[in-house]
Amino acid sequence: MEEDFYDEGGVVCPKCMGDRTVDCYCGGDLCFCENYGERDCPVCHGEGEVSEAREETYFESQRRMHAAFQSAMRQSDEKIDD
Ligand SMILES: [Zn+2]
Ligand SMILES: [Zn+2]
């Protein structure tokens, strides 16, 4: 029987690239994060790794956000052209 170590953890988190933290967006003196300037990565929750399924969900939501942004840009372009 093979040992399935790779079932746990899986792949390096695509959000923080394994750093486990991401830059916060509170900004300087107003930062209310524990680590001032960094916060636990919201994708891997500070694990640095995610399952392949979680990675796929992340990329899927990135694609959707990108597509929504593109279509919003197109719509505003059309309004300007009118
Ligand atoms: Zn912050
Ligand atoms: Zn992460």
XYZ file of C-alpha atoms and ligand atoms in Angstrom:
84
model
C 0.000 0.000 0.000
C 1.336 3.438 -0.899
C 1.501 6.200 1.650
C -0.497 9.166 0.485
C 1.396 12.028 2.067
C 0.322 14.298 -0.747
C -3.337 13.979 0.119
C -2.758 16.418 2.949
C -1.659 19.964 2.235
C -1.303 19.436 -1.472
C 0.129 22.386 -3.340
C 1.812 25.656 -2.478
C -0.795 28.313 -1.859
C -1.298 30.380 -5.030
C -2.145 33.500 -3.040
C 0.813 33.866 -0.701
C 3.168 31.507 -2.547
C 3.810 29.643 0.681
C 4.668 32.729 2.726
C 1.564 32.098 4.861
C 0.925 35.801 5.172
C -0.141 38.475 2.739
C 0.240 42.235 2.843
C -2.722 43.797 4.526
C -4.555 46.690 2.975
C -5.369 48.651 6.112
C -2.423 50.915 5.548
C 0.226 52.092 7.981
C -0.836 53.613 11.268
C -4.426 52.559 10.896
C -3.526 48.894 10.511
C -5.527 46.758 12.884
C -3.968 43.448 11.904
C -2.099 41.388 14.445
C 1.184 41.554 12.605
C 1.050 45.134 11.326
C 1.358 45.054 7.595
C 0.787 41.354 7.244
C -2.171 39.147 7.869
C -2.814 35.442 7.636
C -3.354 34.471 4.053
C -7.117 34.214 3.502
C -6.721 31.386 1.006
C -4.602 28.943 2.991
C -5.392 30.455 6.419
C -1.719 30.692 7.298
C -0.952 27.145 6.259
C 1.161 27.978 3.222
C -0.384 25.057 1.413
C -3.806 24.286 0.066
C -5.478 21.250 -1.396
C -5.545 21.048 -5.159
C -9.303 21.517 -5.003
C -8.843 24.749 -3.031
C -6.250 25.958 -5.534
C -8.659 25.265 -8.361
C -11.399 27.206 -6.571
C -8.996 30.110 -6.130
C -8.050 30.209 -9.805
C -11.683 29.863 -10.798
C -12.688 32.879 -8.703
C -9.729 34.829 -10.123
C -10.941 34.028 -13.632
C -14.469 35.082 -12.768
C -13.314 38.358 -11.240
C -11.155 39.024 -14.281
C -14.038 38.284 -16.636
C -16.390 40.511 -14.648
C -13.821 43.305 -14.714
C -13.336 42.935 -18.460
C -17.051 43.065 -19.169
C -17.481 46.075 -16.873
C -14.706 47.841 -18.769
C -16.330 47.002 -22.073
C -19.661 48.339 -20.905
C -18.176 51.638 -19.757
C -16.310 51.920 -23.061
C -19.578 51.491 -24.919
C -21.228 54.200 -22.848
C -18.390 56.594 -23.584
C -18.625 55.816 -27.292
C -22.306 56.730 -27.324
Zn -3.546 45.665 8.485
Zn -1.756 31.358 1.296
